[in-house]
PDB file of C-alpha atoms in Angstrom:
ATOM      1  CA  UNK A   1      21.562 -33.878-142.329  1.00 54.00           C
ATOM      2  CA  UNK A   2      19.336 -32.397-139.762  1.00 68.00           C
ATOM      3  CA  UNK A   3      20.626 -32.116-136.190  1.00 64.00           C
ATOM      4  CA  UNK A   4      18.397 -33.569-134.308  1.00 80.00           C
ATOM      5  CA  UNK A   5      18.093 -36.827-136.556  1.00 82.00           C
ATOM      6  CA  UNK A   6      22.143 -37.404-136.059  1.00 77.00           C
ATOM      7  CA  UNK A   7      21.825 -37.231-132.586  1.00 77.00           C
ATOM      8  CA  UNK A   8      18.819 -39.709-132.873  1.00 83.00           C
ATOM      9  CA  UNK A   9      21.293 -42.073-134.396  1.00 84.00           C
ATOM     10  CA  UNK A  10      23.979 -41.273-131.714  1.00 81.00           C
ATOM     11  CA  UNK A  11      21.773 -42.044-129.126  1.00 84.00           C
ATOM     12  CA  UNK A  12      20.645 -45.607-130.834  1.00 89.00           C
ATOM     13  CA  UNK A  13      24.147 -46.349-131.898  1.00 89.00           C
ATOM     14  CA  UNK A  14      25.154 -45.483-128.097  1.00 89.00           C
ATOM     15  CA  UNK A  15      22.521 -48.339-126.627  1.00 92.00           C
ATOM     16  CA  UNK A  16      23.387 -50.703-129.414  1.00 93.00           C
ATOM     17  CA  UNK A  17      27.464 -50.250-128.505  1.00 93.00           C
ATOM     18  CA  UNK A  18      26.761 -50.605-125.132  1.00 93.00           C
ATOM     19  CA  UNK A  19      24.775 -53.635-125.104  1.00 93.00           C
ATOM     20  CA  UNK A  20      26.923 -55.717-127.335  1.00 94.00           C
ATOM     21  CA  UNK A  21      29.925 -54.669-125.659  1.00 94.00           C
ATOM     22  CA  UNK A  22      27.642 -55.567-122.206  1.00 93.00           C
ATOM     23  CA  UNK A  23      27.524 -59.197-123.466  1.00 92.00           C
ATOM     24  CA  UNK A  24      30.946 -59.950-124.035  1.00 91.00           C
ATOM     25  CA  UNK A  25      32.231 -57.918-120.743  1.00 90.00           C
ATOM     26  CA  UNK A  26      29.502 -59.541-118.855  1.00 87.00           C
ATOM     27  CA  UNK A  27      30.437 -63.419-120.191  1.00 84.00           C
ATOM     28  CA  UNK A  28      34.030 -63.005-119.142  1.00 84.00           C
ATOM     29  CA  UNK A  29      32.750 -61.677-115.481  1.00 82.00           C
ATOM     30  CA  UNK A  30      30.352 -64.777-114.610  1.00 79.00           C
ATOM     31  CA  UNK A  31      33.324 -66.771-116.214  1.00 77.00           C
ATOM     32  CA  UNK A  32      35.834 -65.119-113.644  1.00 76.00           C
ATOM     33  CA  UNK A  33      33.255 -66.440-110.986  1.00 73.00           C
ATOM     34  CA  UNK A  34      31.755 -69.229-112.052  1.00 70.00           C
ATOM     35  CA  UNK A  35      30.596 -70.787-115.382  1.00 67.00           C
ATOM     36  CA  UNK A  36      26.839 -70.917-114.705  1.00 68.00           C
ATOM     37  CA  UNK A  37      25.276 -68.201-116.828  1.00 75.00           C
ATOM     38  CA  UNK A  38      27.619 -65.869-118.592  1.00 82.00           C
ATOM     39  CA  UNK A  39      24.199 -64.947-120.326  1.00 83.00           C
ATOM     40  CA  UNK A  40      23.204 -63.567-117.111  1.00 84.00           C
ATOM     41  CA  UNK A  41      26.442 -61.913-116.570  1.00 86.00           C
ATOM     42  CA  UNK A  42      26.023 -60.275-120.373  1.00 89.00           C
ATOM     43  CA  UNK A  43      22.310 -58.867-119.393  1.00 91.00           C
ATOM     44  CA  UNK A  44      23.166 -57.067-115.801  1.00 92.00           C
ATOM     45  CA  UNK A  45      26.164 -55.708-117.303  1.00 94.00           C
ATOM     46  CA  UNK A  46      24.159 -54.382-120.071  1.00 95.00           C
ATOM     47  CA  UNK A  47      20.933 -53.447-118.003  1.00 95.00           C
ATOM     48  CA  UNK A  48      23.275 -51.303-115.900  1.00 96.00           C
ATOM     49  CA  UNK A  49      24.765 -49.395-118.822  1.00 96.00           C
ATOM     50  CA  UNK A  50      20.987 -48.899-120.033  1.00 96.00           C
ATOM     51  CA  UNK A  51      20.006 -47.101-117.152  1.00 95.00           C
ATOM     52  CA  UNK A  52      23.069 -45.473-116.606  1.00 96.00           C
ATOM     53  CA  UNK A  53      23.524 -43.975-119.839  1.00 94.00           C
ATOM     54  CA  UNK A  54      21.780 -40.485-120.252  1.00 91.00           C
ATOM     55  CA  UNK A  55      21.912 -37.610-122.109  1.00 85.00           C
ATOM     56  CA  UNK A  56      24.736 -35.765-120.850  1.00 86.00           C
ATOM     57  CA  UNK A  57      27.950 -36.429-118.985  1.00 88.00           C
ATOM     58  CA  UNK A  58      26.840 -35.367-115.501  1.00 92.00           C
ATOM     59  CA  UNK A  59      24.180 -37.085-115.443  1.00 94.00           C
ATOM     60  CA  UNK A  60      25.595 -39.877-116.472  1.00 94.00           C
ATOM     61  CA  UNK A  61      28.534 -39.726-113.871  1.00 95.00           C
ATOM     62  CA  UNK A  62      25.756 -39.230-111.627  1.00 97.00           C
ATOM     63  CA  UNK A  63      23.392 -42.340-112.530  1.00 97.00           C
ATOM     64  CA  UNK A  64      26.432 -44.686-112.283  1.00 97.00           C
ATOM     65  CA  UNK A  65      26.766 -43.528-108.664  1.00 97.00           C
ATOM     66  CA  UNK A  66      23.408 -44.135-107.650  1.00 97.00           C
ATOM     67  CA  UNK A  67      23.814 -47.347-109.592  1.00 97.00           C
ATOM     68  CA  UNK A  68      26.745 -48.746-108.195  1.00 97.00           C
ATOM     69  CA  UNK A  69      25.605 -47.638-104.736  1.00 98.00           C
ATOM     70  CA  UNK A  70      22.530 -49.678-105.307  1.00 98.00           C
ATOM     71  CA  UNK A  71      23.761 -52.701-106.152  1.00 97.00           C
ATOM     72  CA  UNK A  72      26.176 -52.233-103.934  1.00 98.00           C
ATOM     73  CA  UNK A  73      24.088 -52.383-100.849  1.00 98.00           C
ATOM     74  CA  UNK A  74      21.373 -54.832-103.418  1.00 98.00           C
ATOM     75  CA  UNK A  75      24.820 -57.520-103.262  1.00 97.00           C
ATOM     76  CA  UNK A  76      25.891 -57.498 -99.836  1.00 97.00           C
ATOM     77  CA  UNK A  77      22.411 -57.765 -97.918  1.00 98.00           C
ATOM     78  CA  UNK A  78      21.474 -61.179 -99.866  1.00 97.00           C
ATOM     79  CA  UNK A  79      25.292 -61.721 -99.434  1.00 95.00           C
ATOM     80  CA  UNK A  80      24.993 -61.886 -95.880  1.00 96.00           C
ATOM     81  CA  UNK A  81      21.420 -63.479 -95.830  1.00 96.00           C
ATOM     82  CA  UNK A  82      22.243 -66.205 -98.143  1.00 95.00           C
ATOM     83  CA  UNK A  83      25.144 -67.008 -95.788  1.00 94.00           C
ATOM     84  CA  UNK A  84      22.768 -68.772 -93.291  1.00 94.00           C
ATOM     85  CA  UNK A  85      19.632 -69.204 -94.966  1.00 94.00           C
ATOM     86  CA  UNK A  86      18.335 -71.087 -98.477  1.00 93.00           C
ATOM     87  CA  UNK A  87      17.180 -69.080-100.848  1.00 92.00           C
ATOM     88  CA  UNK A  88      13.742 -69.625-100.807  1.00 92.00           C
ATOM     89  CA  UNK A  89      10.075 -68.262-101.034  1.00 89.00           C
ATOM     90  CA  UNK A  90      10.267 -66.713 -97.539  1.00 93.00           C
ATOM     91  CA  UNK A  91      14.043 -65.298 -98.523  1.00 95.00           C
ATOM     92  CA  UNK A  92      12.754 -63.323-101.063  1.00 95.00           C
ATOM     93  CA  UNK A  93      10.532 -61.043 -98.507  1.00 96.00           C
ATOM     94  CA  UNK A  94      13.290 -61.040 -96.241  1.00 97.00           C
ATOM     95  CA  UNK A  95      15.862 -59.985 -98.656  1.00 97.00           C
ATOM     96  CA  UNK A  96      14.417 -57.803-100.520  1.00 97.00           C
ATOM     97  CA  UNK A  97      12.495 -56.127 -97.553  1.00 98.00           C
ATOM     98  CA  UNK A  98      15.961 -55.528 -95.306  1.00 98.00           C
ATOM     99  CA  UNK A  99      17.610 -54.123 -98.896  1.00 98.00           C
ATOM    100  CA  UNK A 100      14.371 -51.311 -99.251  1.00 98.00           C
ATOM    101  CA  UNK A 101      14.617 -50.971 -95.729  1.00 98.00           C
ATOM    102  CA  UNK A 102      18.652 -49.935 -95.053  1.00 98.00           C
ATOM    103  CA  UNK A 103      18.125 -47.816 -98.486  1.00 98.00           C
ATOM    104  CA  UNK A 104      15.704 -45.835 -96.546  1.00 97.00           C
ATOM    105  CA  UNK A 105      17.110 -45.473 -93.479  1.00 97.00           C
ATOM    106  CA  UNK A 106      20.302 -44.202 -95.292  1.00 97.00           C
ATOM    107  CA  UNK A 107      17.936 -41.794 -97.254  1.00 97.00           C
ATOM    108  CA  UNK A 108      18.812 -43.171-100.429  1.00 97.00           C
ATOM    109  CA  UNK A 109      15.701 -43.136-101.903  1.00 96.00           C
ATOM    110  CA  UNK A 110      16.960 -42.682-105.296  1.00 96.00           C
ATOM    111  CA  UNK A 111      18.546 -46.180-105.403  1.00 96.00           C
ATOM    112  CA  UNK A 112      16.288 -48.124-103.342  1.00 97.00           C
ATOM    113  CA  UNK A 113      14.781 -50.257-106.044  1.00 97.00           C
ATOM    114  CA  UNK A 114      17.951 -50.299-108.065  1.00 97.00           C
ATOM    115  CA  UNK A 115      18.916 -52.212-104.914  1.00 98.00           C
ATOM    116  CA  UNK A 116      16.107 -54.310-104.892  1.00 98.00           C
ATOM    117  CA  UNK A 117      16.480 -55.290-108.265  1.00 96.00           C
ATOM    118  CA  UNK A 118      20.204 -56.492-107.586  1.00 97.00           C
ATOM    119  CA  UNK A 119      18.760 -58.719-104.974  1.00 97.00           C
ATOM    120  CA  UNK A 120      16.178 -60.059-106.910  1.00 96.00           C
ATOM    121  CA  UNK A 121      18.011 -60.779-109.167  1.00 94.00           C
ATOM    122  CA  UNK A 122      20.834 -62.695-106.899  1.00 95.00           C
ATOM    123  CA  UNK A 123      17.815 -64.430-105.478  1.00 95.00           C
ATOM    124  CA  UNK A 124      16.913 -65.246-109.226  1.00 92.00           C
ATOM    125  CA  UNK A 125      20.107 -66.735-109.855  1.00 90.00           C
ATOM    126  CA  UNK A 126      20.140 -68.881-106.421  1.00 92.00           C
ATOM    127  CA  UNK A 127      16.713 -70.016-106.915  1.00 93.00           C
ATOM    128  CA  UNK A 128      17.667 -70.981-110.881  1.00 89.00           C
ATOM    129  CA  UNK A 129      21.005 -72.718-109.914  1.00 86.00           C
ATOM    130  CA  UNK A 130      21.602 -73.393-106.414  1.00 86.00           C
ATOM    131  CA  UNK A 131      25.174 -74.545-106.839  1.00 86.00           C
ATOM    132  CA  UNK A 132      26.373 -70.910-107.709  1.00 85.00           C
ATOM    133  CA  UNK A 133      28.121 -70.019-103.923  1.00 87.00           C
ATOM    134  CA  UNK A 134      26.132 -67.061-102.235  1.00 88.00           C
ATOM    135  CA  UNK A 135      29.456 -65.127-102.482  1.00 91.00           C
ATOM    136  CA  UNK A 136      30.393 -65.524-105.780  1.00 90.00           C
ATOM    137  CA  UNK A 137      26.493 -64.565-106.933  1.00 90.00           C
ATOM    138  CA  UNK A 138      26.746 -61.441-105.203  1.00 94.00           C
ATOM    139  CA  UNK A 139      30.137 -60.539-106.518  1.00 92.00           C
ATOM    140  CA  UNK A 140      29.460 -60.775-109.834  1.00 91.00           C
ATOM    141  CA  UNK A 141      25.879 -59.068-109.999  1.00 92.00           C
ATOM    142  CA  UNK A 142      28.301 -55.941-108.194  1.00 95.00           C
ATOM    143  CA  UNK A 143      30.941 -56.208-110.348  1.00 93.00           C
ATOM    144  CA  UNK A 144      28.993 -56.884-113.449  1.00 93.00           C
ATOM    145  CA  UNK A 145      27.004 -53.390-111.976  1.00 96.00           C
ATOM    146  CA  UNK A 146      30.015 -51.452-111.752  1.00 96.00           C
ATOM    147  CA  UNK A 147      31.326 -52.742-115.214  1.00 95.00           C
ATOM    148  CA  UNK A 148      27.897 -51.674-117.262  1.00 96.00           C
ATOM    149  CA  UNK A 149      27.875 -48.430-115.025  1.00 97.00           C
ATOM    150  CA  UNK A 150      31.611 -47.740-116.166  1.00 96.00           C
ATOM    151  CA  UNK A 151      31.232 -48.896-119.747  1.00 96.00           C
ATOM    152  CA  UNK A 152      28.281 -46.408-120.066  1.00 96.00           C
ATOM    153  CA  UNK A 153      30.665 -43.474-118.655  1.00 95.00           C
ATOM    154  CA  UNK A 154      32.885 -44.491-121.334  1.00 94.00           C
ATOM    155  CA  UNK A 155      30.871 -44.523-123.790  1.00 93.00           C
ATOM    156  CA  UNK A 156      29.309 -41.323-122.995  1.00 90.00           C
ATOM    157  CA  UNK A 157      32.467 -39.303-122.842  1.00 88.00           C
ATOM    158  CA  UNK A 158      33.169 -40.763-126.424  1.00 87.00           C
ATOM    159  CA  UNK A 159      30.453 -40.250-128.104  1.00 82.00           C
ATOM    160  CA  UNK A 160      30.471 -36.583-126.516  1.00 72.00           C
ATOM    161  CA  UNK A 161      33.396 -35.406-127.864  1.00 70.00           C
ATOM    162  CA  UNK A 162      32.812 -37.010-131.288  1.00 70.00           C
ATOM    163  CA  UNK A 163      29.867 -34.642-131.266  1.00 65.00           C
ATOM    164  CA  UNK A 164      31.381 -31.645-130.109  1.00 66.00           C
ATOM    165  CA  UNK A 165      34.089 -31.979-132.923  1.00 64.00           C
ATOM    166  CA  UNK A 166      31.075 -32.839-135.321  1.00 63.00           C
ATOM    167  CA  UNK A 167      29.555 -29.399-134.283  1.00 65.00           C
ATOM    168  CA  UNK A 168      32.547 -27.805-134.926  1.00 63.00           C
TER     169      UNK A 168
END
């Protein structure tokens, strides 16, 4: 078997892994917070390991940074918005403007619209079901970020070695 076409079905077998396992992890994080949308939970753990996966280990390691950073600072400014205003039409500006805005005053260019994605989507969620505490919304999009960006590591580093010994 050619190369090239294994590593074709590594790669495939990789995404496929990652988003089934994304779904279950992702389920018991929204049900850790709340019991909305484990759905929800399932798809931003598993968009996270999608982008964060890559070819190689470094840049892997390093696309889980800039991902965690993101939604790090994509959680905490609807966090704090959320805190004392609806979400709303006007909110979603607001929100998603101050999130772009902080990523480019810290120079963080790279993760600026991973950030703005988080916040969309908390604003998504709090729009969609506005029982779901502000809080407890931003939580779990980080947390469910951190999860897909660490399952993808894992993943990775697996698959890696399997090939190396493969090689051998």
């Amino acid at each position: 078997m050619q190369w090239s076409f294994l590593k074709k079905l590594y790669v495939s077998a990789e995404i496929g892994l990652a988003t089934m396992l994304s779904f279950w992890l992702g389920g018991l994080i929204t049900g850790f917070f709340y019991t909305g949308m484990p759905i929800m939970g399932g798809l931003w753990v598993a968009i996270s390991a999608i982008i964060v996966l890559q070819d190689r280990k470094d840049i892997t390691e390093h696309f889980a940074f800039v991902r965690i950073a993101g939604s790090f600072v994509g959680s905490v400014v609807p966090g704090i918005i959320l805190s004392f205003l609806p979400a709303n039409f006007y909110t979603i500006f607001l929100i998603v403007f101050l999130t772009v805005f902080i990523c480019n005053i810290l120079n963080f260019n790279e993760g600026m619209r991973l950030a703005a994605l988080t916040a969309s989507v908390i604003i998504a969620v709090s729009l969609t079901d506005p029982k779901v505490a502000f809080y407890m919304n931003s939580a779990s999009r980080f947390v469910e970020s951190c999860c897909g960006s660490f399952l993808a590591i894992l993943i990775r580093y697996l698959t890696h070695y399997s090939i190396q010994y493969l090689k051998k």
